[in-house]
PDB file of C-alpha atoms in Angstrom:
ATOM      1  CA  MET A 226      21.037  79.871 -32.907  1.00 44.00           C
ATOM      2  CA  ALA A 227      20.591  76.937 -34.948  1.00 47.00           C
ATOM      3  CA  SER A 228      20.525  73.427 -32.784  1.00 49.00           C
ATOM      4  CA  GLN A 229      19.891  69.712 -33.026  1.00 52.00           C
ATOM      5  CA  ASP A 230      16.603  70.991 -31.742  1.00 59.00           C
ATOM      6  CA  TRP A 231      15.742  72.447 -35.181  1.00 70.00           C
ATOM      7  CA  PHE A 232      15.155  68.911 -36.535  1.00 66.00           C
ATOM      8  CA  ASP A 233      12.698  68.244 -34.129  1.00 73.00           C
ATOM      9  CA  LYS A 234      10.666  71.480 -33.411  1.00 82.00           C
ATOM     10  CA  ASP A 235       7.834  72.460 -35.495  1.00 88.00           C
ATOM     11  CA  PHE A 236       8.343  76.248 -34.688  1.00 88.00           C
ATOM     12  CA  TYR A 237       5.429  77.227 -37.072  1.00 90.00           C
ATOM     13  CA  LYS A 238       2.844  74.453 -35.168  1.00 90.00           C
ATOM     14  CA  VAL A 239       4.167  75.823 -31.768  1.00 89.00           C
ATOM     15  CA  LEU A 240       2.906  79.599 -32.865  1.00 92.00           C
ATOM     16  CA  GLY A 241      -0.136  77.919 -34.407  1.00 93.00           C
ATOM     17  CA  VAL A 242       0.513  79.557 -38.140  1.00 92.00           C
ATOM     18  CA  SER A 243       1.521  78.642 -41.417  1.00 91.00           C
ATOM     19  CA  LYS A 244       4.749  78.451 -43.328  1.00 89.00           C
ATOM     20  CA  ASP A 245       3.992  81.437 -45.530  1.00 90.00           C
ATOM     21  CA  ILE A 246       2.742  83.900 -42.721  1.00 90.00           C
ATOM     22  CA  SER A 247       3.564  87.281 -43.194  1.00 90.00           C
ATOM     23  CA  ASP A 248       5.892  89.231 -40.740  1.00 89.00           C
ATOM     24  CA  ALA A 249       3.373  91.362 -39.382  1.00 89.00           C
ATOM     25  CA  GLU A 250       0.646  88.375 -38.931  1.00 90.00           C
ATOM     26  CA  LEU A 251       3.685  86.291 -37.211  1.00 90.00           C
ATOM     27  CA  LYS A 252       4.369  88.922 -34.992  1.00 89.00           C
ATOM     28  CA  LYS A 253       0.286  89.206 -33.952  1.00 89.00           C
ATOM     29  CA  ALA A 254       0.338  85.590 -33.088  1.00 90.00           C
ATOM     30  CA  TYR A 255       3.110  85.574 -31.014  1.00 88.00           C
ATOM     31  CA  ARG A 256       2.031  88.690 -28.956  1.00 87.00           C
ATOM     32  CA  LYS A 257      -1.433  86.933 -28.177  1.00 89.00           C
ATOM     33  CA  LEU A 258       0.437  83.695 -27.147  1.00 90.00           C
ATOM     34  CA  ALA A 259       2.951  85.637 -25.160  1.00 84.00           C
ATOM     35  CA  ARG A 260       0.186  87.598 -23.333  1.00 84.00           C
ATOM     36  CA  GLN A 261      -1.535  84.212 -22.443  1.00 88.00           C
ATOM     37  CA  TYR A 262       1.315  82.156 -20.981  1.00 85.00           C
ATOM     38  CA  HIS A 263       3.619  85.009 -19.707  1.00 82.00           C
ATOM     39  CA  PRO A 264       4.872  84.233 -16.220  1.00 77.00           C
ATOM     40  CA  ASP A 265       3.765  87.519 -14.889  1.00 75.00           C
ATOM     41  CA  SER A 266       0.326  86.157 -15.807  1.00 77.00           C
ATOM     42  CA  ASN A 267       0.693  82.942 -14.571  1.00 81.00           C
ATOM     43  CA  GLN A 268       2.607  83.183 -11.311  1.00 78.00           C
ATOM     44  CA  GLY A 269       3.603  79.352 -10.059  1.00 79.00           C
ATOM     45  CA  ASP A 270       2.390  77.380 -13.265  1.00 84.00           C
ATOM     46  CA  ALA A 271       5.682  75.639 -14.655  1.00 85.00           C
ATOM     47  CA  LYS A 272       3.577  74.585 -17.577  1.00 88.00           C
ATOM     48  CA  ALA A 273       2.482  78.167 -18.341  1.00 85.00           C
ATOM     49  CA  GLU A 274       6.252  79.206 -18.306  1.00 83.00           C
ATOM     50  CA  ALA A 275       7.489  76.163 -20.440  1.00 86.00           C
ATOM     51  CA  LYS A 276       5.078  76.992 -22.959  1.00 88.00           C
ATOM     52  CA  PHE A 277       5.978  80.706 -22.888  1.00 86.00           C
ATOM     53  CA  LYS A 278       9.789  79.841 -23.493  1.00 85.00           C
ATOM     54  CA  GLU A 279       8.778  77.059 -26.297  1.00 87.00           C
ATOM     55  CA  ILE A 280       6.943  80.259 -27.966  1.00 87.00           C
ATOM     56  CA  SER A 281       9.696  82.681 -27.385  1.00 86.00           C
ATOM     57  CA  GLU A 282      12.261  80.442 -28.680  1.00 84.00           C
ATOM     58  CA  ALA A 283       9.992  79.773 -31.770  1.00 87.00           C
ATOM     59  CA  TYR A 284       9.199  83.325 -32.710  1.00 88.00           C
ATOM     60  CA  SER A 285      13.081  84.446 -32.033  1.00 84.00           C
ATOM     61  CA  VAL A 286      14.149  82.076 -34.869  1.00 86.00           C
ATOM     62  CA  LEU A 287      11.026  82.821 -37.305  1.00 90.00           C
ATOM     63  CA  SER A 288      10.898  86.446 -36.687  1.00 89.00           C
ATOM     64  CA  ASP A 289      14.823  86.750 -37.893  1.00 86.00           C
ATOM     65  CA  ALA A 290      14.603  86.415 -41.775  1.00 87.00           C
ATOM     66  CA  GLU A 291      18.211  85.022 -42.011  1.00 84.00           C
ATOM     67  CA  GLN A 292      17.525  82.361 -39.551  1.00 85.00           C
ATOM     68  CA  ARG A 293      13.900  81.439 -40.639  1.00 88.00           C
ATOM     69  CA  LYS A 294      15.498  80.637 -44.056  1.00 86.00           C
ATOM     70  CA  GLU A 295      18.149  78.583 -42.289  1.00 82.00           C
ATOM     71  CA  TYR A 296      15.474  77.117 -40.227  1.00 82.00           C
ATOM     72  CA  ASP A 297      13.070  76.025 -42.933  1.00 84.00           C
ATOM     73  CA  GLN A 298      16.424  74.681 -45.196  1.00 80.00           C
ATOM     74  CA  ILE A 299      17.506  72.424 -42.482  1.00 76.00           C
ATOM     75  CA  ARG A 300      13.721  71.214 -41.765  1.00 76.00           C
ATOM     76  CA  ALA A 301      13.491  70.511 -45.672  1.00 75.00           C
ATOM     77  CA  MET A 302      16.629  68.859 -45.702  1.00 66.00           C
ATOM     78  CA  GLY A 303      16.980  66.737 -42.554  1.00 54.00           C
ATOM     79  CA  SER A 304      12.918  65.954 -41.759  1.00 47.00           C
ATOM     80  CA  GLY A 305      13.142  63.577 -39.068  1.00 41.00           C
ATOM     81  CA  ALA A 306      17.114  63.350 -38.779  1.00 38.00           C
ATOM     82  CA  ARG A 307      18.937  62.729 -35.602  1.00 40.00           C
ATOM     83  CA  PHE A 308      22.681  63.840 -34.475  1.00 39.00           C
ATOM     84  CA  THR A 309      24.214  60.721 -33.483  1.00 37.00           C
ATOM     85  CA  ALA A 310      27.879  59.920 -32.013  1.00 37.00           C
ATOM     86  CA  GLY A 311      30.205  59.077 -34.949  1.00 40.00           C
ATOM     87  CA  GLY A 312      30.913  55.505 -35.424  1.00 40.00           C
ATOM     88  CA  GLY A 313      29.057  52.570 -34.259  1.00 40.00           C
ATOM     89  CA  GLY A 314      27.031  51.844 -37.798  1.00 41.00           C
ATOM     90  CA  GLN A 315      23.963  53.647 -36.694  1.00 41.00           C
ATOM     91  CA  SER A 316      21.818  54.390 -39.491  1.00 40.00           C
ATOM     92  CA  GLY A 317      19.728  57.830 -40.355  1.00 41.00           C
ATOM     93  CA  GLY A 318      21.832  59.985 -38.166  1.00 40.00           C
ATOM     94  CA  PHE A 319      24.245  63.038 -38.699  1.00 39.00           C
ATOM     95  CA  GLU A 320      26.414  61.588 -41.045  1.00 38.00           C
ATOM     96  CA  ASP A 321      23.703  60.089 -43.140  1.00 40.00           C
ATOM     97  CA  VAL A 322      22.234  63.794 -44.114  1.00 39.00           C
ATOM     98  CA  PHE A 323      25.741  65.659 -44.232  1.00 41.00           C
ATOM     99  CA  GLY A 324      28.247  62.863 -44.222  1.00 40.00           C
ATOM    100  CA  GLY A 325      29.090  63.625 -48.259  1.00 40.00           C
ATOM    101  CA  MET A 326      29.932  67.166 -47.613  1.00 40.00           C
ATOM    102  CA  PHE A 327      32.698  66.742 -45.295  1.00 39.00           C
ATOM    103  CA  GLY A 328      34.155  63.481 -47.483  1.00 41.00           C
ATOM    104  CA  GLY A 329      32.803  61.114 -45.259  1.00 43.00           C
ATOM    105  CA  GLY A 330      30.841  57.847 -46.600  1.00 42.00           C
ATOM    106  CA  GLY A 331      27.271  57.305 -45.933  1.00 41.00           C
ATOM    107  CA  GLY A 332      25.736  55.319 -43.545  1.00 41.00           C
ATOM    108  CA  GLY A 333      27.626  52.389 -41.909  1.00 42.00           C
ATOM    109  CA  GLY A 334      31.168  51.514 -41.217  1.00 40.00           C
ATOM    110  CA  GLY A 335      33.819  52.940 -43.064  1.00 38.00           C
ATOM    111  CA  ARG A 336      33.265  56.786 -42.078  1.00 37.00           C
ATOM    112  CA  SER A 337      37.147  58.441 -41.935  1.00 35.00           C
ATOM    113  CA  GLN A 338      35.516  61.780 -41.004  1.00 35.00           C
ATOM    114  CA  GLY A 339      32.236  60.946 -39.471  1.00 33.00           C
ATOM    115  CA  TYR A 340      31.162  64.472 -37.415  1.00 31.00           C
ATOM    116  CA  SER A 341      28.844  64.567 -34.707  1.00 33.00           C
ATOM    117  CA  TYR A 342      26.928  67.355 -33.216  1.00 33.00           C
ATOM    118  CA  GLN A 343      29.837  66.763 -29.962  1.00 35.00           C
ATOM    119  CA  GLN A 344      32.534  66.517 -32.393  1.00 34.00           C
ATOM    120  CA  ALA A 345      32.324  69.205 -35.060  1.00 35.00           C
ATOM    121  CA  PRO A 346      34.923  71.980 -34.106  1.00 37.00           C
ATOM    122  CA  GLY A 347      33.362  75.158 -32.730  1.00 40.00           C
ATOM    123  CA  GLY A 348      29.649  73.306 -32.715  1.00 39.00           C
ATOM    124  CA  PHE A 349      26.813  72.614 -34.963  1.00 37.00           C
ATOM    125  CA  ASP A 350      26.554  76.552 -35.919  1.00 39.00           C
ATOM    126  CA  ASP A 351      30.253  76.675 -37.067  1.00 40.00           C
ATOM    127  CA  ILE A 352      29.339  73.757 -39.520  1.00 34.00           C
ATOM    128  CA  LEU A 353      26.130  74.813 -40.827  1.00 36.00           C
ATOM    129  CA  GLY A 354      26.905  78.626 -40.934  1.00 40.00           C
ATOM    130  CA  GLY A 355      29.133  78.738 -44.212  1.00 38.00           C
ATOM    131  CA  MET A 356      25.949  76.584 -45.945  1.00 37.00           C
ATOM    132  CA  PHE A 357      23.542  79.092 -45.234  1.00 37.00           C
ATOM    133  CA  GLY A 358      25.326  82.417 -45.294  1.00 40.00           C
ATOM    134  CA  GLY A 359      27.307  82.400 -41.935  1.00 39.00           C
ATOM    135  CA  ALA A 360      23.932  83.264 -40.128  1.00 38.00           C
ATOM    136  CA  ARG A 361      24.915  82.679 -36.390  1.00 37.00           C
ATOM    137  CA  GLY A 362      23.314  83.305 -32.942  1.00 39.00           C
ATOM    138  CA  GLY A 363      19.640  84.346 -31.866  1.00 39.00           C
ATOM    139  CA  ARG A 364      18.402  87.677 -32.228  1.00 39.00           C
ATOM    140  CA  ALA A 365      19.817  90.363 -30.092  1.00 38.00           C
ATOM    141  CA  GLY A 366      18.216  90.809 -26.762  1.00 43.00           C
ATOM    142  CA  PHE A 367      16.091  87.792 -26.683  1.00 43.00           C
ATOM    143  CA  GLY A 368      16.661  85.738 -23.618  1.00 44.00           C
ATOM    144  CA  ALA A 369      14.843  82.664 -22.094  1.00 48.00           C
ATOM    145  CA  TYR A 370      11.343  84.931 -22.339  1.00 54.00           C
ATOM    146  CA  GLY A 371      11.946  86.567 -25.401  1.00 69.00           C
ATOM    147  CA  PRO A 372      11.916  90.362 -26.271  1.00 81.00           C
ATOM    148  CA  THR A 373      12.371  92.324 -22.924  1.00 84.00           C
ATOM    149  CA  PRO A 374       9.739  94.675 -22.162  1.00 87.00           C
ATOM    150  CA  GLY A 375      10.620  98.093 -21.165  1.00 88.00           C
ATOM    151  CA  ARG A 376      10.849  99.123 -17.630  1.00 90.00           C
ATOM    152  CA  ASP A 377       7.614 100.708 -15.897  1.00 91.00           C
ATOM    153  CA  VAL A 378       7.853 104.570 -14.439  1.00 91.00           C
ATOM    154  CA  THR A 379       6.341 105.264 -11.388  1.00 92.00           C
ATOM    155  CA  ALA A 380       5.162 108.784 -11.047  1.00 92.00           C
ATOM    156  CA  ARG A 381       2.594 111.014  -8.894  1.00 92.00           C
ATOM    157  CA  THR A 382       0.350 113.934  -9.632  1.00 93.00           C
ATOM    158  CA  THR A 383      -2.135 115.817  -7.512  1.00 95.00           C
ATOM    159  CA  ILE A 384      -5.479 116.742  -8.615  1.00 95.00           C
ATOM    160  CA  ASP A 385      -8.348 118.987  -7.149  1.00 95.00           C
ATOM    161  CA  PHE A 386     -11.500 117.489  -5.474  1.00 96.00           C
ATOM    162  CA  ILE A 387     -14.109 118.234  -8.438  1.00 95.00           C
ATOM    163  CA  THR A 388     -11.416 116.772 -11.019  1.00 95.00           C
ATOM    164  CA  ALA A 389     -11.641 113.439  -8.899  1.00 95.00           C
ATOM    165  CA  VAL A 390     -15.116 113.350  -8.826  1.00 96.00           C
ATOM    166  CA  LYS A 391     -16.291 114.283 -12.239  1.00 94.00           C
ATOM    167  CA  GLY A 392     -13.092 113.199 -14.322  1.00 94.00           C
ATOM    168  CA  ASP A 393     -11.045 115.127 -16.737  1.00 94.00           C
ATOM    169  CA  THR A 394      -8.330 115.032 -18.883  1.00 94.00           C
ATOM    170  CA  ILE A 395      -4.994 116.781 -17.939  1.00 92.00           C
ATOM    171  CA  LYS A 396      -1.620 117.497 -19.420  1.00 91.00           C
ATOM    172  CA  LEU A 397       1.550 116.194 -17.262  1.00 89.00           C
ATOM    173  CA  GLN A 398       5.120 116.130 -18.208  1.00 85.00           C
ATOM    174  CA  THR A 399       7.560 113.196 -18.100  1.00 79.00           C
ATOM    175  CA  ALA A 400      10.822 113.529 -16.382  1.00 75.00           C
ATOM    176  CA  ASP A 401      12.432 114.076 -19.920  1.00 78.00           C
ATOM    177  CA  GLY A 402      10.146 116.936 -20.500  1.00 81.00           C
ATOM    178  CA  LYS A 403       7.998 114.972 -23.023  1.00 84.00           C
ATOM    179  CA  PRO A 404       3.912 116.201 -22.548  1.00 90.00           C
ATOM    180  CA  ILE A 405       1.537 113.167 -22.154  1.00 90.00           C
ATOM    181  CA  THR A 406      -2.144 113.451 -21.808  1.00 91.00           C
ATOM    182  CA  VAL A 407      -3.683 111.570 -19.140  1.00 93.00           C
ATOM    183  CA  LYS A 408      -7.377 110.863 -18.752  1.00 94.00           C
ATOM    184  CA  ILE A 409      -8.550 111.134 -15.029  1.00 94.00           C
ATOM    185  CA  PRO A 410     -11.646 108.489 -14.849  1.00 93.00           C
ATOM    186  CA  ALA A 411     -14.364 109.920 -13.003  1.00 94.00           C
ATOM    187  CA  GLY A 412     -14.535 108.972  -9.385  1.00 94.00           C
ATOM    188  CA  VAL A 413     -10.763 108.149  -8.884  1.00 94.00           C
ATOM    189  CA  ALA A 414      -9.904 107.886  -5.405  1.00 93.00           C
ATOM    190  CA  ASP A 415      -6.978 109.370  -2.968  1.00 94.00           C
ATOM    191  CA  GLN A 416      -3.777 107.312  -3.893  1.00 94.00           C
ATOM    192  CA  GLN A 417      -5.463 105.416  -6.476  1.00 95.00           C
ATOM    193  CA  LYS A 418      -2.791 104.290  -9.240  1.00 94.00           C
ATOM    194  CA  ILE A 419      -3.558 104.802 -12.929  1.00 94.00           C
ATOM    195  CA  LYS A 420      -1.667 102.766 -15.482  1.00 93.00           C
ATOM    196  CA  LEU A 421      -0.694 104.250 -18.613  1.00 92.00           C
ATOM    197  CA  ARG A 422       0.290 101.684 -20.686  1.00 92.00           C
ATOM    198  CA  GLY A 423       3.169 102.197 -23.282  1.00 90.00           C
ATOM    199  CA  LYS A 424       4.274 105.272 -21.936  1.00 89.00           C
ATOM    200  CA  GLY A 425       7.046 103.857 -19.789  1.00 87.00           C
ATOM    201  CA  GLU A 426      10.667 103.600 -20.560  1.00 88.00           C
ATOM    202  CA  PRO A 427      11.586 101.727 -24.070  1.00 87.00           C
ATOM    203  CA  SER A 428      12.421  98.062 -24.607  1.00 86.00           C
ATOM    204  CA  PRO A 429      16.127  97.429 -25.313  1.00 82.00           C
ATOM    205  CA  ASP A 430      15.334  95.080 -28.000  1.00 81.00           C
ATOM    206  CA  GLY A 431      12.193  95.813 -29.662  1.00 83.00           C
ATOM    207  CA  GLY A 432       9.727  94.527 -27.324  1.00 86.00           C
ATOM    208  CA  GLU A 433       6.843  96.316 -25.637  1.00 89.00           C
ATOM    209  CA  PRO A 434       7.733  99.673 -23.845  1.00 90.00           C
ATOM    210  CA  GLY A 435       6.928  99.818 -20.374  1.00 91.00           C
ATOM    211  CA  ASP A 436       4.244 101.725 -18.635  1.00 92.00           C
ATOM    212  CA  ILE A 437       3.814 104.617 -16.447  1.00 92.00           C
ATOM    213  CA  VAL A 438       2.201 103.874 -12.940  1.00 94.00           C
ATOM    214  CA  LEU A 439       0.641 107.156 -11.918  1.00 94.00           C
ATOM    215  CA  THR A 440      -0.495 107.688  -7.936  1.00 95.00           C
ATOM    216  CA  VAL A 441      -3.032 110.153  -7.653  1.00 95.00           C
ATOM    217  CA  SER A 442      -2.965 112.614  -4.696  1.00 95.00           C
ATOM    218  CA  VAL A 443      -6.694 114.144  -4.119  1.00 96.00           C
ATOM    219  CA  ARG A 444      -6.671 117.840  -2.581  1.00 95.00           C
ATOM    220  CA  LYS A 445      -9.167 117.860   0.188  1.00 95.00           C
ATOM    221  CA  HIS A 446     -12.547 120.020  -0.512  1.00 96.00           C
ATOM    222  CA  PRO A 447     -13.289 122.876   2.056  1.00 95.00           C
ATOM    223  CA  VAL A 448     -17.063 121.438   2.044  1.00 96.00           C
ATOM    224  CA  PHE A 449     -17.478 117.929   0.621  1.00 97.00           C
ATOM    225  CA  GLU A 450     -15.891 114.544   1.228  1.00 96.00           C
ATOM    226  CA  ARG A 451     -16.007 111.237  -0.064  1.00 95.00           C
ATOM    227  CA  ASP A 452     -18.165 108.246   1.427  1.00 94.00           C
ATOM    228  CA  GLY A 453     -17.666 105.847  -1.106  1.00 93.00           C
ATOM    229  CA  LEU A 454     -19.608 106.663  -4.048  1.00 95.00           C
ATOM    230  CA  ASN A 455     -21.555 109.263  -1.871  1.00 96.00           C
ATOM    231  CA  LEU A 456     -20.604 112.801  -1.351  1.00 97.00           C
ATOM    232  CA  ARG A 457     -21.056 114.095   2.406  1.00 97.00           C
ATOM    233  CA  VAL A 458     -21.274 117.571   3.650  1.00 97.00           C
ATOM    234  CA  ASN A 459     -22.394 118.999   7.094  1.00 97.00           C
ATOM    235  CA  VAL A 460     -24.990 121.497   7.090  1.00 97.00           C
ATOM    236  CA  PRO A 461     -25.338 123.973  10.003  1.00 96.00           C
ATOM    237  CA  VAL A 462     -29.218 124.735  11.173  1.00 96.00           C
ATOM    238  CA  THR A 463     -30.233 127.023  13.845  1.00 94.00           C
ATOM    239  CA  PHE A 464     -31.744 126.010  17.253  1.00 91.00           C
ATOM    240  CA  VAL A 465     -34.937 127.040  15.922  1.00 93.00           C
ATOM    241  CA  GLU A 466     -34.971 125.332  12.695  1.00 95.00           C
ATOM    242  CA  ALA A 467     -34.108 122.226  14.045  1.00 95.00           C
ATOM    243  CA  THR A 468     -37.091 122.412  16.550  1.00 93.00           C
ATOM    244  CA  LEU A 469     -39.796 124.035  14.370  1.00 95.00           C
ATOM    245  CA  GLY A 470     -38.800 122.499  11.148  1.00 96.00           C
ATOM    246  CA  ALA A 471     -37.561 124.505   7.948  1.00 96.00           C
ATOM    247  CA  THR A 472     -36.916 124.401   4.315  1.00 97.00           C
ATOM    248  CA  ILE A 473     -33.120 124.925   3.684  1.00 96.00           C
ATOM    249  CA  GLU A 474     -30.691 125.220   0.783  1.00 96.00           C
ATOM    250  CA  VAL A 475     -27.839 122.550   0.783  1.00 96.00           C
ATOM    251  CA  PRO A 476     -24.871 122.991  -1.853  1.00 96.00           C
ATOM    252  CA  THR A 477     -24.017 120.289  -4.709  1.00 96.00           C
ATOM    253  CA  LEU A 478     -20.629 119.894  -5.985  1.00 94.00           C
ATOM    254  CA  GLY A 479     -20.254 122.013  -9.146  1.00 88.00           C
ATOM    255  CA  GLY A 480     -24.136 122.642  -9.537  1.00 89.00           C
ATOM    256  CA  SER A 481     -26.610 124.739  -8.096  1.00 93.00           C
ATOM    257  CA  PRO A 482     -28.121 124.298  -4.239  1.00 95.00           C
ATOM    258  CA  VAL A 483     -30.892 122.050  -3.562  1.00 96.00           C
ATOM    259  CA  LYS A 484     -33.391 122.508  -1.233  1.00 96.00           C
ATOM    260  CA  LEU A 485     -34.058 119.829   1.788  1.00 96.00           C
ATOM    261  CA  LYS A 486     -36.975 119.948   4.567  1.00 97.00           C
ATOM    262  CA  VAL A 487     -35.792 119.738   8.095  1.00 96.00           C
ATOM    263  CA  ALA A 488     -38.590 118.044   9.851  1.00 97.00           C
ATOM    264  CA  PRO A 489     -39.342 119.585  13.280  1.00 95.00           C
ATOM    265  CA  GLY A 490     -37.400 118.132  16.361  1.00 93.00           C
ATOM    266  CA  THR A 491     -34.529 117.060  13.755  1.00 95.00           C
ATOM    267  CA  PRO A 492     -31.081 116.256  16.232  1.00 94.00           C
ATOM    268  CA  SER A 493     -27.468 116.928  15.287  1.00 94.00           C
ATOM    269  CA  GLY A 494     -26.333 114.000  13.180  1.00 95.00           C
ATOM    270  CA  ARG A 495     -29.404 113.320  11.196  1.00 96.00           C
ATOM    271  CA  VAL A 496     -28.648 112.456   7.707  1.00 97.00           C
ATOM    272  CA  LEU A 497     -30.654 113.774   4.635  1.00 96.00           C
ATOM    273  CA  ARG A 498     -30.232 112.433   1.408  1.00 96.00           C
ATOM    274  CA  VAL A 499     -30.235 113.751  -2.085  1.00 96.00           C
ATOM    275  CA  LYS A 500     -30.555 110.883  -4.435  1.00 95.00           C
ATOM    276  CA  GLY A 501     -28.246 110.650  -7.608  1.00 94.00           C
ATOM    277  CA  ARG A 502     -26.013 113.784  -6.319  1.00 95.00           C
ATOM    278  CA  GLY A 503     -22.961 111.822  -5.550  1.00 95.00           C
ATOM    279  CA  VAL A 504     -20.119 110.253  -7.595  1.00 95.00           C
ATOM    280  CA  GLU A 505     -20.914 108.721 -10.976  1.00 93.00           C
ATOM    281  CA  THR A 506     -18.789 105.907 -12.133  1.00 91.00           C
ATOM    282  CA  ALA A 507     -19.283 102.968 -14.510  1.00 87.00           C
ATOM    283  CA  LYS A 508     -20.257 100.895 -11.222  1.00 86.00           C
ATOM    284  CA  GLY A 509     -22.871 103.059 -10.087  1.00 91.00           C
ATOM    285  CA  LYS A 510     -23.991 106.647  -8.865  1.00 94.00           C
ATOM    286  CA  GLY A 511     -23.778 107.884  -5.384  1.00 95.00           C
ATOM    287  CA  ASP A 512     -26.267 110.347  -3.454  1.00 97.00           C
ATOM    288  CA  LEU A 513     -25.314 113.448  -1.629  1.00 97.00           C
ATOM    289  CA  LEU A 514     -25.654 112.962   2.096  1.00 97.00           C
ATOM    290  CA  ALA A 515     -26.288 116.323   4.184  1.00 97.00           C
ATOM    291  CA  VAL A 516     -25.421 116.072   7.567  1.00 97.00           C
ATOM    292  CA  VAL A 517     -27.520 118.279  10.234  1.00 97.00           C
ATOM    293  CA  GLN A 518     -25.427 120.198  12.596  1.00 96.00           C
ATOM    294  CA  VAL A 519     -27.305 122.216  15.150  1.00 95.00           C
ATOM    295  CA  ALA A 520     -25.577 125.531  15.486  1.00 94.00           C
ATOM    296  CA  VAL A 521     -25.627 126.974  18.988  1.00 90.00           C
ATOM    297  CA  PRO A 522     -25.489 130.822  18.941  1.00 89.00           C
ATOM    298  CA  ALA A 523     -22.105 132.002  20.969  1.00 87.00           C
ATOM    299  CA  HIS A 524     -23.151 135.546  21.778  1.00 90.00           C
ATOM    300  CA  LEU A 525     -26.524 136.683  22.745  1.00 91.00           C
ATOM    301  CA  SER A 526     -28.146 139.905  23.584  1.00 95.00           C
ATOM    302  CA  ALA A 527     -29.425 140.694  26.624  1.00 94.00           C
ATOM    303  CA  ALA A 528     -33.568 140.193  25.075  1.00 95.00           C
ATOM    304  CA  GLN A 529     -32.238 136.876  23.678  1.00 92.00           C
ATOM    305  CA  ARG A 530     -30.956 135.717  26.822  1.00 92.00           C
ATOM    306  CA  GLU A 531     -34.346 136.755  28.621  1.00 94.00           C
ATOM    307  CA  ALA A 532     -36.292 135.020  25.943  1.00 92.00           C
ATOM    308  CA  LEU A 533     -34.259 131.821  26.159  1.00 90.00           C
ATOM    309  CA  GLU A 534     -34.487 131.795  29.912  1.00 92.00           C
ATOM    310  CA  ALA A 535     -38.399 132.510  29.785  1.00 93.00           C
ATOM    311  CA  PHE A 536     -38.355 129.115  27.105  1.00 90.00           C
ATOM    312  CA  HIS A 537     -36.269 127.210  29.680  1.00 88.00           C
ATOM    313  CA  ALA A 538     -38.825 127.828  32.193  1.00 90.00           C
ATOM    314  CA  VAL A 539     -41.551 126.428  30.197  1.00 91.00           C
ATOM    315  CA  GLU A 540     -39.519 123.750  28.254  1.00 87.00           C
ATOM    316  CA  PRO A 541     -40.465 119.876  28.884  1.00 85.00           C
ATOM    317  CA  ALA A 542     -38.887 118.344  31.840  1.00 83.00           C
ATOM    318  CA  GLU A 543     -36.742 115.895  29.670  1.00 82.00           C
ATOM    319  CA  ASN A 544     -32.948 114.658  30.596  1.00 86.00           C
ATOM    320  CA  PRO A 545     -31.617 114.244  26.835  1.00 83.00           C
ATOM    321  CA  ARG A 546     -28.798 112.184  28.748  1.00 86.00           C
ATOM    322  CA  THR A 547     -31.397 109.641  30.387  1.00 89.00           C
ATOM    323  CA  GLU A 548     -31.085 106.707  27.877  1.00 87.00           C
ATOM    324  CA  LEU A 549     -27.243 107.246  27.871  1.00 88.00           C
ATOM    325  CA  LEU A 550     -26.483 107.149  31.156  1.00 90.00           C
ATOM    326  CA  ALA A 551     -28.702 103.578  31.300  1.00 90.00           C
ATOM    327  CA  LYS A 552     -27.095 102.047  28.554  1.00 90.00           C
ATOM    328  CA  ALA A 553     -23.785 102.921  30.423  1.00 93.00           C
ATOM    329  CA  ARG A 554     -24.776 101.120  33.281  1.00 89.00           C
ATOM    330  CA  ASP A 555     -25.763  97.938  31.730  1.00 76.00           C
TER     331      ASP A 555
END
């Protein structure tokens, strides 16, 4: 909307552009500044908010062909002019610029029809509207902060464990049935949010569309679990393997098993590490952690029981709970 401020404000300077800038370059310059000073990116910064309002006002005028033409004509005709109240003999006021158009005298006394901004019926826009083709009002939808961005949309999806670890591209469908392609990054965690820029609701007034904020749920794996960038797997070994030592096979996610050595006397809970076989992301690569679990046989034959009883008779006279009991008394 045309206003007194147009005489004082250099909208081209506000946006840092030349007067002959194209519409495409003007939009590009505005978006760059809007991202820099948007209140969402500058919480509590009054100066940034004021700057954002200033650049939004400038863009709302210059991006509209009619208003831009009107603004350029006013700036060319009234550079440096000020609106003043009628009468009083002030020079260089509104009457000096436009007085002759309304039958009034020039500067000084004797103004029979000395219009001021406050006195003009309907305001400044009604006075200037007929002069420049009747263009009135700002661009539709422009508020104090410029074009309104479209609303964000929240959504959820569930993916399998290996997709979360390795990453993949999947197909989803929006609420209105529109198919979209989503790139799942390697190493995405359960309940992590992925922002799909520009896939939300459209702007009501030509601004940027909103985003889809996608929350990812990851199905549990029957064997592996995440531990940061590491993958953890419980590996059962027999009593004899743990006691005497052995070479065992350990599964990997999506690959062939690897062989690991179990040292003699390995207890339950000991972690055997396979370097580089965990989760790989831009932040690094994890390992595969094989947690040894000594498996106790649930059923023994008579011969096996007899053999164990014979071993028990000659096994070292050690109480594995001695240290635990001692610590509990401290």
